[in-house]
Amino acid sequence: MKRILTFALAMVMVFSLAACGSKTDDNKKDNNKKNNTEVAMTAQEIMTGLKEKLGESFDCDTTEDESRMSGYWGLDMSKVEDWAAMSNSNSSLNPSTAVIVKVKDGYAQDAAALLQRGYEQTLSYSRMYNMDLQKVLQARLFVNGNYVALLILGAEGDWEASDEEQAKFAAEEADKVDSAWSGIFGSAENSITIPEDDGSSGFNMNEDIEGIDGASVLGG
């Protein structure tokens, strides 16, 4: 009788451990699925999703055309499968920008480098005229697979507030952007590079960009 009872208890423990192991494996699968979100959305669908999630923090109201994508941003549109771009109609005072592209294999890093160059032009202008500088300093450059996006977004802050207060507000707005992007892709790793302010505003977007797939910011 003791042997039978001992055997029964042993079997219960074996099944319990197996169940725990299975549950752990399921949790790992769920976590891996979250961290490797498969996205099959158009650029416009992503743009619409960001606009809905961000509300007033999405301060773009003007749709950009393809000539802007190839001319100003310097993108090779033959390597862009899908795109959406918006800015603020009062761009001289409001630098809000949202550029989202889905590119062909092998072009994501080149596209990111071109958007980085365009961002530096905006940053140079903002530093020169102190136009919503803290928002521009909180810009996001995301690369998720073949999706690349430059996002300079956030609600308008108080321009009369101290630099510290403006910086805090801009950072909080940027956190909202991270949350919205992560909600779509599962992560929001910002790869923007902020150049040091050397007191010069001589950056010229009309200069050819050498080494980036042979592209020029003047297009094509």
Tab-separated table of C-alpha atoms in Angstrom:
chain	number	residue	atom	x	y	z
A	1	MET	CA	0.000	0.000	0.000
A	2	LYS	CA	2.838	2.385	0.876
A	3	ARG	CA	4.527	1.637	-2.447
A	4	ILE	CA	1.345	2.434	-4.352
A	5	LEU	CA	0.878	5.708	-2.422
A	6	THR	CA	4.509	6.702	-2.944
A	7	PHE	CA	4.236	5.955	-6.664
A	8	ALA	CA	1.048	7.998	-6.937
A	9	LEU	CA	2.636	11.009	-5.191
A	10	ALA	CA	5.674	10.775	-7.464
A	11	MET	CA	3.480	10.795	-10.555
A	12	VAL	CA	1.590	13.853	-9.276
A	13	MET	CA	4.889	15.717	-8.836
A	14	VAL	CA	6.034	14.731	-12.339
A	15	PHE	CA	2.831	16.013	-13.949
A	16	SER	CA	2.985	19.226	-11.884
A	17	LEU	CA	6.544	19.951	-13.031
A	18	ALA	CA	5.595	19.216	-16.632
A	19	ALA	CA	2.674	21.648	-16.402
A	20	CYS	CA	4.916	24.369	-14.951
A	21	GLY	CA	7.447	23.818	-17.724
A	22	SER	CA	4.747	24.056	-20.359
A	23	LYS	CA	3.427	27.283	-18.838
A	24	THR	CA	6.932	28.779	-18.810
A	25	ASP	CA	7.410	27.870	-22.479
A	26	ASP	CA	4.064	29.463	-23.344
A	27	ASN	CA	5.068	32.656	-21.501
A	28	LYS	CA	8.351	32.758	-23.404
A	29	LYS	CA	6.489	32.339	-26.696
A	30	ASP	CA	4.094	35.140	-25.769
A	31	ASN	CA	6.973	37.462	-24.815
A	32	ASN	CA	8.869	36.645	-27.998
A	33	LYS	CA	5.746	37.342	-30.012
A	34	LYS	CA	5.365	40.752	-28.348
A	35	ASN	CA	9.019	41.645	-28.916
A	36	ASN	CA	8.928	40.599	-32.574
A	37	THR	CA	5.677	42.127	-33.669
A	38	GLU	CA	4.941	41.376	-37.300
A	39	VAL	CA	3.566	44.513	-38.931
A	40	ALA	CA	1.794	44.451	-42.267
A	41	MET	CA	0.454	47.998	-42.462
A	42	THR	CA	0.702	50.721	-45.051
A	43	ALA	CA	2.577	53.881	-44.146
A	44	GLN	CA	-0.702	55.784	-44.212
A	45	GLU	CA	-2.310	53.307	-41.824
A	46	ILE	CA	0.578	53.823	-39.420
A	47	MET	CA	0.285	57.595	-39.796
A	48	THR	CA	-3.455	57.434	-39.091
A	49	GLY	CA	-2.831	55.231	-36.069
A	50	LEU	CA	-0.288	57.675	-34.643
A	51	LYS	CA	-2.653	60.581	-35.221
A	52	GLU	CA	-5.446	58.799	-33.367
A	53	LYS	CA	-3.232	57.754	-30.455
A	54	LEU	CA	-1.484	61.112	-30.032
A	55	GLY	CA	-4.445	63.457	-30.462
A	56	GLU	CA	-3.305	67.042	-29.820
A	57	SER	CA	0.284	65.839	-29.634
A	58	PHE	CA	0.119	65.081	-33.366
A	59	ASP	CA	0.524	68.646	-34.575
A	60	CYS	CA	0.698	68.043	-38.345
A	61	ASP	CA	-2.083	69.201	-40.656
A	62	THR	CA	-0.547	69.247	-44.153
A	63	THR	CA	0.165	66.264	-46.420
A	64	GLU	CA	3.497	66.335	-48.264
A	65	ASP	CA	3.809	65.359	-51.927
A	66	GLU	CA	6.241	62.996	-53.642
A	67	SER	CA	8.442	65.808	-54.934
A	68	ARG	CA	9.120	66.754	-51.319
A	69	MET	CA	10.113	63.163	-50.564
A	70	SER	CA	12.625	62.969	-53.395
A	71	GLY	CA	13.662	66.628	-53.484
A	72	TYR	CA	13.966	67.770	-49.886
A	73	TRP	CA	14.497	64.423	-48.182
A	74	GLY	CA	16.564	63.018	-51.062
A	75	LEU	CA	14.913	59.593	-51.034
A	76	ASP	CA	15.256	57.272	-54.011
A	77	MET	CA	11.556	56.666	-54.589
A	78	SER	CA	12.250	53.612	-56.754
A	79	LYS	CA	13.373	51.938	-53.525
A	80	VAL	CA	10.389	53.096	-51.480
A	81	GLU	CA	7.419	50.732	-51.562
A	82	ASP	CA	5.041	52.955	-49.629
A	83	TRP	CA	5.159	56.289	-47.823
A	84	ALA	CA	3.221	58.945	-45.943
A	85	ALA	CA	4.442	62.372	-44.867
A	86	MET	CA	2.898	65.327	-43.055
A	87	SER	CA	4.032	68.645	-41.615
A	88	ASN	CA	2.499	71.731	-40.047
A	89	SER	CA	1.074	74.343	-42.405
A	90	ASN	CA	2.932	77.023	-40.438
A	91	SER	CA	6.269	75.261	-40.755
A	92	SER	CA	8.303	78.434	-40.299
A	93	LEU	CA	7.105	78.528	-36.682
A	94	ASN	CA	6.077	74.933	-36.056
A	95	PRO	CA	8.609	72.214	-37.002
A	96	SER	CA	6.215	69.295	-36.470
A	97	THR	CA	7.043	66.574	-38.993
A	98	ALA	CA	6.039	62.976	-39.592
A	99	VAL	CA	7.696	61.001	-42.385
A	100	ILE	CA	7.055	57.265	-42.611
A	101	VAL	CA	8.420	55.052	-45.376
A	102	LYS	CA	8.332	51.346	-46.076
A	103	VAL	CA	11.373	50.593	-48.201
A	104	LYS	CA	12.660	47.695	-50.223
A	105	ASP	CA	15.172	45.287	-48.715
A	106	GLY	CA	18.602	46.814	-48.172
A	107	TYR	CA	17.514	50.463	-48.293
A	108	ALA	CA	16.413	51.064	-44.689
A	109	GLN	CA	19.718	52.376	-43.371
A	110	ASP	CA	20.233	54.654	-46.383
A	111	ALA	CA	16.725	56.037	-45.942
A	112	ALA	CA	17.404	56.617	-42.249
A	113	ALA	CA	20.625	58.476	-43.086
A	114	LEU	CA	18.748	60.748	-45.489
A	115	LEU	CA	16.036	61.510	-42.936
A	116	GLN	CA	18.796	62.234	-40.423
A	117	ARG	CA	20.271	64.777	-42.849
A	118	GLY	CA	16.899	66.447	-43.273
A	119	TYR	CA	16.472	66.501	-39.518
A	120	GLU	CA	19.794	68.306	-39.122
A	121	GLN	CA	18.507	71.048	-41.419
A	122	THR	CA	15.441	71.478	-39.206
A	123	LEU	CA	17.594	71.472	-36.081
A	124	SER	CA	19.926	74.085	-37.545
A	125	TYR	CA	16.961	76.342	-38.324
A	126	SER	CA	15.461	75.850	-34.870
A	127	ARG	CA	18.732	76.700	-33.195
A	128	MET	CA	19.167	79.789	-35.343
A	129	TYR	CA	15.718	81.203	-34.557
A	130	ASN	CA	14.981	79.308	-31.323
A	131	MET	CA	11.781	77.941	-32.848
A	132	ASP	CA	10.381	75.144	-30.662
A	133	LEU	CA	13.932	73.900	-30.153
A	134	GLN	CA	13.110	71.493	-27.329
A	135	LYS	CA	10.592	69.634	-29.502
A	136	VAL	CA	13.158	69.302	-32.286
A	137	LEU	CA	15.756	68.007	-29.818
A	138	GLN	CA	13.268	65.281	-28.867
A	139	ALA	CA	12.877	64.046	-32.450
A	140	ARG	CA	12.535	60.318	-33.061
A	141	LEU	CA	14.147	58.311	-35.864
A	142	PHE	CA	12.807	54.770	-35.866
A	143	VAL	CA	13.989	51.827	-37.968
A	144	ASN	CA	11.882	48.682	-37.606
A	145	GLY	CA	12.679	46.216	-40.344
A	146	ASN	CA	11.849	47.954	-43.627
A	147	TYR	CA	9.851	50.700	-41.924
A	148	VAL	CA	11.711	53.973	-41.315
A	149	ALA	CA	10.218	57.065	-39.697
A	150	LEU	CA	11.275	60.549	-38.648
A	151	LEU	CA	8.873	62.003	-36.099
A	152	ILE	CA	9.120	65.525	-34.686
A	153	LEU	CA	5.888	65.644	-32.764
A	154	GLY	CA	4.347	67.046	-29.626
A	155	ALA	CA	1.781	69.553	-28.476
A	156	GLU	CA	2.787	73.195	-28.460
A	157	GLY	CA	4.355	74.158	-25.150
A	158	ASP	CA	4.667	77.477	-23.367
A	159	TRP	CA	7.305	79.507	-25.170
A	160	GLU	CA	7.572	81.861	-22.195
A	161	ALA	CA	8.441	79.017	-19.809
A	162	SER	CA	12.035	78.400	-18.722
A	163	ASP	CA	14.300	76.196	-20.822
A	164	GLU	CA	14.089	73.513	-18.141
A	165	GLU	CA	10.289	73.544	-18.154
A	166	GLN	CA	10.145	73.467	-21.954
A	167	ALA	CA	12.625	70.579	-22.046
A	168	LYS	CA	10.585	68.600	-19.517
A	169	PHE	CA	7.361	69.187	-21.450
A	170	ALA	CA	8.987	68.171	-24.747
A	171	ALA	CA	10.374	64.992	-23.180
A	172	GLU	CA	6.929	64.058	-21.860
A	173	GLU	CA	5.440	64.604	-25.318
A	174	ALA	CA	8.190	62.470	-26.869
A	175	ASP	CA	7.366	59.681	-24.418
A	176	LYS	CA	3.860	59.672	-25.892
A	177	VAL	CA	5.362	59.228	-29.354
A	178	ASP	CA	7.466	56.300	-28.102
A	179	SER	CA	4.409	54.692	-26.556
A	180	ALA	CA	2.346	55.097	-29.730
A	181	TRP	CA	5.100	53.686	-31.954
A	182	SER	CA	5.797	50.818	-29.570
A	183	GLY	CA	2.095	50.003	-29.574
A	184	ILE	CA	2.416	49.264	-33.295
A	185	PHE	CA	5.877	47.716	-33.572
A	186	GLY	CA	6.510	46.385	-30.065
A	187	SER	CA	9.568	48.605	-29.571
A	188	ALA	CA	10.619	52.223	-30.047
A	189	GLU	CA	14.390	52.473	-30.274
A	190	ASN	CA	15.369	56.017	-31.190
A	191	SER	CA	18.378	56.197	-33.528
A	192	ILE	CA	18.452	59.975	-34.032
A	193	THR	CA	21.823	61.701	-33.709
A	194	ILE	CA	21.869	65.201	-32.201
A	195	PRO	CA	24.804	67.203	-33.584
A	196	GLU	CA	26.532	69.520	-31.133
A	197	ASP	CA	25.684	73.188	-31.432
A	198	ASP	CA	28.846	74.822	-32.753
A	199	GLY	CA	27.150	78.196	-33.183
A	200	SER	CA	27.078	77.762	-36.937
A	201	SER	CA	23.953	77.478	-39.068
A	202	GLY	CA	25.690	76.841	-42.344
A	203	PHE	CA	24.224	73.410	-43.085
A	204	ASN	CA	23.184	73.289	-46.732
A	205	MET	CA	20.550	70.767	-47.841
A	206	ASN	CA	21.507	71.484	-51.470
A	207	GLU	CA	24.868	69.784	-51.052
A	208	ASP	CA	25.127	66.331	-52.532
A	209	ILE	CA	25.055	63.496	-50.033
A	210	GLU	CA	28.020	61.364	-50.911
A	211	GLY	CA	28.139	57.746	-49.889
A	212	ILE	CA	24.379	57.337	-49.411
A	213	ASP	CA	23.518	55.160	-52.362
A	214	GLY	CA	24.767	57.877	-54.686
A	215	ALA	CA	21.760	60.040	-53.867
A	216	SER	CA	21.533	63.802	-53.828
A	217	VAL	CA	19.185	65.828	-51.716
A	218	LEU	CA	18.095	67.498	-54.924
A	219	GLY	CA	16.379	64.262	-55.810
A	220	GLY	CA	16.286	61.219	-57.991
